[in-house]
PDB file of C-alpha atoms in Angstrom:
ATOM      1  CA  LEU A  27       9.304 -27.431 -20.839  1.00 79.00           C
ATOM      2  CA  TRP A  28      11.378 -30.448 -21.734  1.00 78.00           C
ATOM      3  CA  THR A  29      14.306 -28.829 -24.080  1.00 77.00           C
ATOM      4  CA  ALA A  30      16.199 -32.343 -24.502  1.00 80.00           C
ATOM      5  CA  PRO A  31      15.926 -35.648 -23.122  1.00 82.00           C
ATOM      6  CA  ARG A  32      18.034 -34.647 -20.076  1.00 82.00           C
ATOM      7  CA  SER A  33      17.298 -31.092 -19.610  1.00 88.00           C
ATOM      8  CA  CYS A  34      14.147 -29.162 -18.859  1.00 90.00           C
ATOM      9  CA  LEU A  35      13.145 -25.320 -18.244  1.00 93.00           C
ATOM     10  CA  LEU A  36      10.720 -24.644 -15.239  1.00 93.00           C
ATOM     11  CA  LEU A  37       8.827 -21.457 -15.231  1.00 95.00           C
ATOM     12  CA  GLN A  38       6.912 -20.086 -12.275  1.00 96.00           C
ATOM     13  CA  ALA A  39       4.954 -16.774 -11.764  1.00 97.00           C
ATOM     14  CA  GLU A  40       2.469 -15.561  -9.133  1.00 96.00           C
ATOM     15  CA  LEU A  41       0.501 -12.454  -8.461  1.00 95.00           C
ATOM     16  CA  LEU A  42      -0.893 -11.584  -5.009  1.00 92.00           C
ATOM     17  CA  ARG A  43      -3.101  -9.087  -3.311  1.00 89.00           C
ATOM     18  CA  LEU A  44      -4.061  -8.302   0.020  1.00 85.00           C
ATOM     19  CA  ASP A  45      -7.177  -6.782   0.823  1.00 86.00           C
ATOM     20  CA  ARG A  46      -7.670  -5.831   4.743  1.00 81.00           C
ATOM     21  CA  GLU A  47      -9.195  -3.236   6.916  1.00 81.00           C
ATOM     22  CA  GLU A  48      -7.159  -1.961   9.991  1.00 77.00           C
ATOM     23  CA  VAL A  49      -8.601  -0.169  12.885  1.00 76.00           C
ATOM     24  CA  HIS A  50      -6.376   2.910  14.051  1.00 72.00           C
ATOM     25  CA  HIS A  51      -7.095   4.568  17.367  1.00 68.00           C
ATOM     26  CA  HIS A  52      -6.443   8.312  17.710  1.00 67.00           C
ATOM     27  CA  GLU A  53      -7.086  10.478  20.537  1.00 68.00           C
ATOM     28  CA  GLU A  54      -9.074   9.337  23.603  1.00 70.00           C
ATOM     29  CA  GLY A  55     -12.800   9.682  23.124  1.00 65.00           C
ATOM     30  CA  ALA A  56     -12.551  10.027  19.383  1.00 63.00           C
ATOM     31  CA  ASP A  57     -13.958   7.688  16.917  1.00 66.00           C
ATOM     32  CA  PRO A  58     -11.347   5.146  15.531  1.00 70.00           C
ATOM     33  CA  GLY A  59     -10.403   5.607  11.687  1.00 75.00           C
ATOM     34  CA  ILE A  60     -10.447   2.689   9.385  1.00 78.00           C
ATOM     35  CA  HIS A  61      -7.741   2.309   6.905  1.00 76.00           C
ATOM     36  CA  ARG A  62      -7.979  -0.048   3.958  1.00 80.00           C
ATOM     37  CA  LEU A  63      -4.811  -1.839   2.847  1.00 81.00           C
ATOM     38  CA  THR A  64      -4.776  -3.280  -0.675  1.00 84.00           C
ATOM     39  CA  PRO A  65      -1.009  -3.843  -1.400  1.00 87.00           C
ATOM     40  CA  TRP A  66       0.137  -5.967  -4.423  1.00 90.00           C
ATOM     41  CA  GLY A  67       2.919  -8.340  -5.238  1.00 93.00           C
ATOM     42  CA  GLY A  68       4.401 -10.848  -7.313  1.00 95.00           C
ATOM     43  CA  TYR A  69       7.277 -12.902  -8.514  1.00 96.00           C
ATOM     44  CA  VAL A  70       8.692 -14.645 -11.368  1.00 97.00           C
ATOM     45  CA  PHE A  71      11.008 -17.569 -11.277  1.00 96.00           C
ATOM     46  CA  ALA A  72      12.994 -19.610 -13.645  1.00 96.00           C
ATOM     47  CA  ASP A  73      15.031 -22.855 -13.304  1.00 94.00           C
ATOM     48  CA  TYR A  74      16.984 -24.455 -16.240  1.00 94.00           C
ATOM     49  CA  ALA A  75      18.257 -27.863 -15.705  1.00 90.00           C
ATOM     50  CA  PHE A  76      20.904 -28.359 -18.518  1.00 88.00           C
ATOM     51  CA  ASP A  77      21.552 -31.790 -17.472  1.00 85.00           C
ATOM     52  CA  SER A  78      20.369 -34.362 -14.863  1.00 81.00           C
ATOM     53  CA  ARG A  79      22.844 -33.005 -12.312  1.00 87.00           C
ATOM     54  CA  TYR A  80      23.205 -29.230 -12.962  1.00 91.00           C
ATOM     55  CA  ASP A  81      20.777 -26.256 -13.017  1.00 92.00           C
ATOM     56  CA  VAL A  82      20.889 -22.538 -12.993  1.00 96.00           C
ATOM     57  CA  GLY A  83      18.114 -20.055 -12.595  1.00 96.00           C
ATOM     58  CA  ALA A  84      16.936 -16.604 -11.615  1.00 97.00           C
ATOM     59  CA  SER A  85      14.153 -14.992  -9.620  1.00 97.00           C
ATOM     60  CA  TRP A  86      12.574 -11.580  -9.323  1.00 97.00           C
ATOM     61  CA  GLU A  87       9.902 -10.194  -6.931  1.00 96.00           C
ATOM     62  CA  ARG A  88       8.344  -6.948  -6.480  1.00 94.00           C
ATOM     63  CA  TRP A  89       5.878  -6.087  -3.730  1.00 91.00           C
ATOM     64  CA  GLN A  90       4.218  -3.403  -1.429  1.00 88.00           C
ATOM     65  CA  PRO A  91       4.709  -3.748   2.316  1.00 84.00           C
ATOM     66  CA  ALA A  92       1.523  -4.113   4.180  1.00 77.00           C
ATOM     67  CA  THR A  93       1.476  -0.438   5.335  1.00 74.00           C
ATOM     68  CA  THR A  94       0.071   2.755   4.159  1.00 66.00           C
ATOM     69  CA  ALA A  95       3.169   3.942   2.347  1.00 73.00           C
ATOM     70  CA  GLU A  96       3.052   3.643  -1.489  1.00 80.00           C
ATOM     71  CA  THR A  97       6.488   2.163  -1.627  1.00 87.00           C
ATOM     72  CA  TRP A  98       7.666  -1.150  -3.914  1.00 90.00           C
ATOM     73  CA  ASP A  99      10.198  -3.198  -2.464  1.00 92.00           C
ATOM     74  CA  GLN A 100      11.929  -5.521  -4.912  1.00 95.00           C
ATOM     75  CA  ALA A 101      14.539  -8.274  -5.144  1.00 96.00           C
ATOM     76  CA  PHE A 102      16.481 -10.124  -8.014  1.00 97.00           C
ATOM     77  CA  GLY A 103      18.467 -13.451  -7.323  1.00 97.00           C
ATOM     78  CA  LEU A 104      20.587 -15.722  -9.346  1.00 97.00           C
ATOM     79  CA  PHE A 105      21.565 -19.353  -8.490  1.00 97.00           C
ATOM     80  CA  ALA A 106      23.533 -22.595  -9.583  1.00 96.00           C
ATOM     81  CA  GLY A 107      22.993 -25.980  -8.328  1.00 94.00           C
ATOM     82  CA  LEU A 108      24.679 -29.384  -8.616  1.00 93.00           C
ATOM     83  CA  ALA A 109      22.944 -32.872  -7.344  1.00 88.00           C
ATOM     84  CA  LEU A 110      25.411 -35.584  -6.235  1.00 83.00           C
ATOM     85  CA  MET A 111      24.756 -38.987  -8.155  1.00 72.00           C
ATOM     86  CA  GLU A 112      20.995 -38.582  -7.860  1.00 66.00           C
ATOM     87  CA  GLU A 113      18.476 -36.047  -6.806  1.00 64.00           C
ATOM     88  CA  THR A 114      18.475 -37.123  -3.068  1.00 76.00           C
ATOM     89  CA  THR A 115      21.384 -34.624  -2.023  1.00 85.00           C
ATOM     90  CA  THR A 116      21.664 -31.395  -3.791  1.00 89.00           C
ATOM     91  CA  PHE A 117      23.752 -28.196  -3.417  1.00 93.00           C
ATOM     92  CA  ARG A 118      22.533 -24.679  -4.502  1.00 93.00           C
ATOM     93  CA  LEU A 119      24.688 -21.414  -4.465  1.00 97.00           C
ATOM     94  CA  GLY A 120      22.469 -18.273  -4.569  1.00 96.00           C
ATOM     95  CA  TRP A 121      22.921 -14.655  -4.712  1.00 97.00           C
ATOM     96  CA  GLU A 122      20.042 -12.055  -3.810  1.00 97.00           C
ATOM     97  CA  HIS A 123      20.052  -8.354  -4.250  1.00 97.00           C
ATOM     98  CA  PHE A 124      17.186  -6.690  -2.269  1.00 95.00           C
ATOM     99  CA  ARG A 125      16.012  -3.143  -2.989  1.00 93.00           C
ATOM    100  CA  PRO A 126      13.848  -1.533  -0.290  1.00 91.00           C
ATOM    101  CA  GLY A 127      11.389   1.013  -1.686  1.00 86.00           C
ATOM    102  CA  GLU A 128      11.890   3.415   1.070  1.00 85.00           C
ATOM    103  CA  ALA A 129      14.217   6.540   0.140  1.00 84.00           C
ATOM    104  CA  GLY A 130      17.659   6.188   1.599  1.00 86.00           C
ATOM    105  CA  ALA A 131      17.066   2.786   2.796  1.00 89.00           C
ATOM    106  CA  PRO A 132      20.230   0.633   1.807  1.00 94.00           C
ATOM    107  CA  ALA A 133      20.194  -2.402  -0.805  1.00 94.00           C
ATOM    108  CA  VAL A 134      21.333  -5.849   0.738  1.00 95.00           C
ATOM    109  CA  ASN A 135      23.038  -8.495  -0.836  1.00 97.00           C
ATOM    110  CA  THR A 136      22.448 -11.879   0.392  1.00 97.00           C
ATOM    111  CA  VAL A 137      24.723 -15.231  -0.615  1.00 97.00           C
ATOM    112  CA  THR A 138      23.322 -18.588   0.622  1.00 97.00           C
ATOM    113  CA  LEU A 139      24.499 -22.179   0.209  1.00 96.00           C
ATOM    114  CA  ARG A 140      21.752 -24.620   0.539  1.00 93.00           C
ATOM    115  CA  VAL A 141      22.028 -28.346   1.076  1.00 92.00           C
ATOM    116  CA  LEU A 142      19.094 -30.735   0.570  1.00 86.00           C
ATOM    117  CA  TYR A 143      19.185 -34.433   1.799  1.00 84.00           C
ATOM    118  CA  SER A 144      16.502 -36.533   1.289  1.00 79.00           C
ATOM    119  CA  MET A 145      15.825 -40.479   1.349  1.00 70.00           C
ATOM    120  CA  GLY A 146      13.798 -40.522  -1.569  1.00 62.00           C
ATOM    121  CA  PRO A 147      10.548 -42.331  -2.286  1.00 64.00           C
ATOM    122  CA  HIS A 148      12.114 -45.781  -1.922  1.00 64.00           C
ATOM    123  CA  ARG A 149      11.949 -48.023   1.312  1.00 66.00           C
ATOM    124  CA  ALA A 150      14.761 -48.226   3.686  1.00 65.00           C
ATOM    125  CA  HIS A 151      17.369 -51.094   3.127  1.00 63.00           C
ATOM    126  CA  ARG A 152      17.422 -54.080   5.039  1.00 67.00           C
ATOM    127  CA  PHE A 153      21.000 -54.705   6.471  1.00 60.00           C
TER     128      PHE A 153
END
């Protein structure tokens, strides 16, 4: 969504589902048991570039691990970014708060600094 000539809002969302059967071997000589796993998960992501060089955003995820437990893990994140001179070199500082669904499991906070450098779509210069 273009909100002005030099700013835009990017929205993304995805919903996923796993459908898998697993064979579990019990005692020797006994027939194996089959467990069907059908966990769900998804995310929502927003990135607002309020200038050609600056952007901020947020993300939220929620999913069930691929186990027989009926727990839900979730994560929430915020970020801010800066592009030097043009889009070929960008810096993004992000924070994410992860909360596992297991009772008594501690939450985890992560801070990351991401640096992306690319040559861009143009040909190399002749020297």
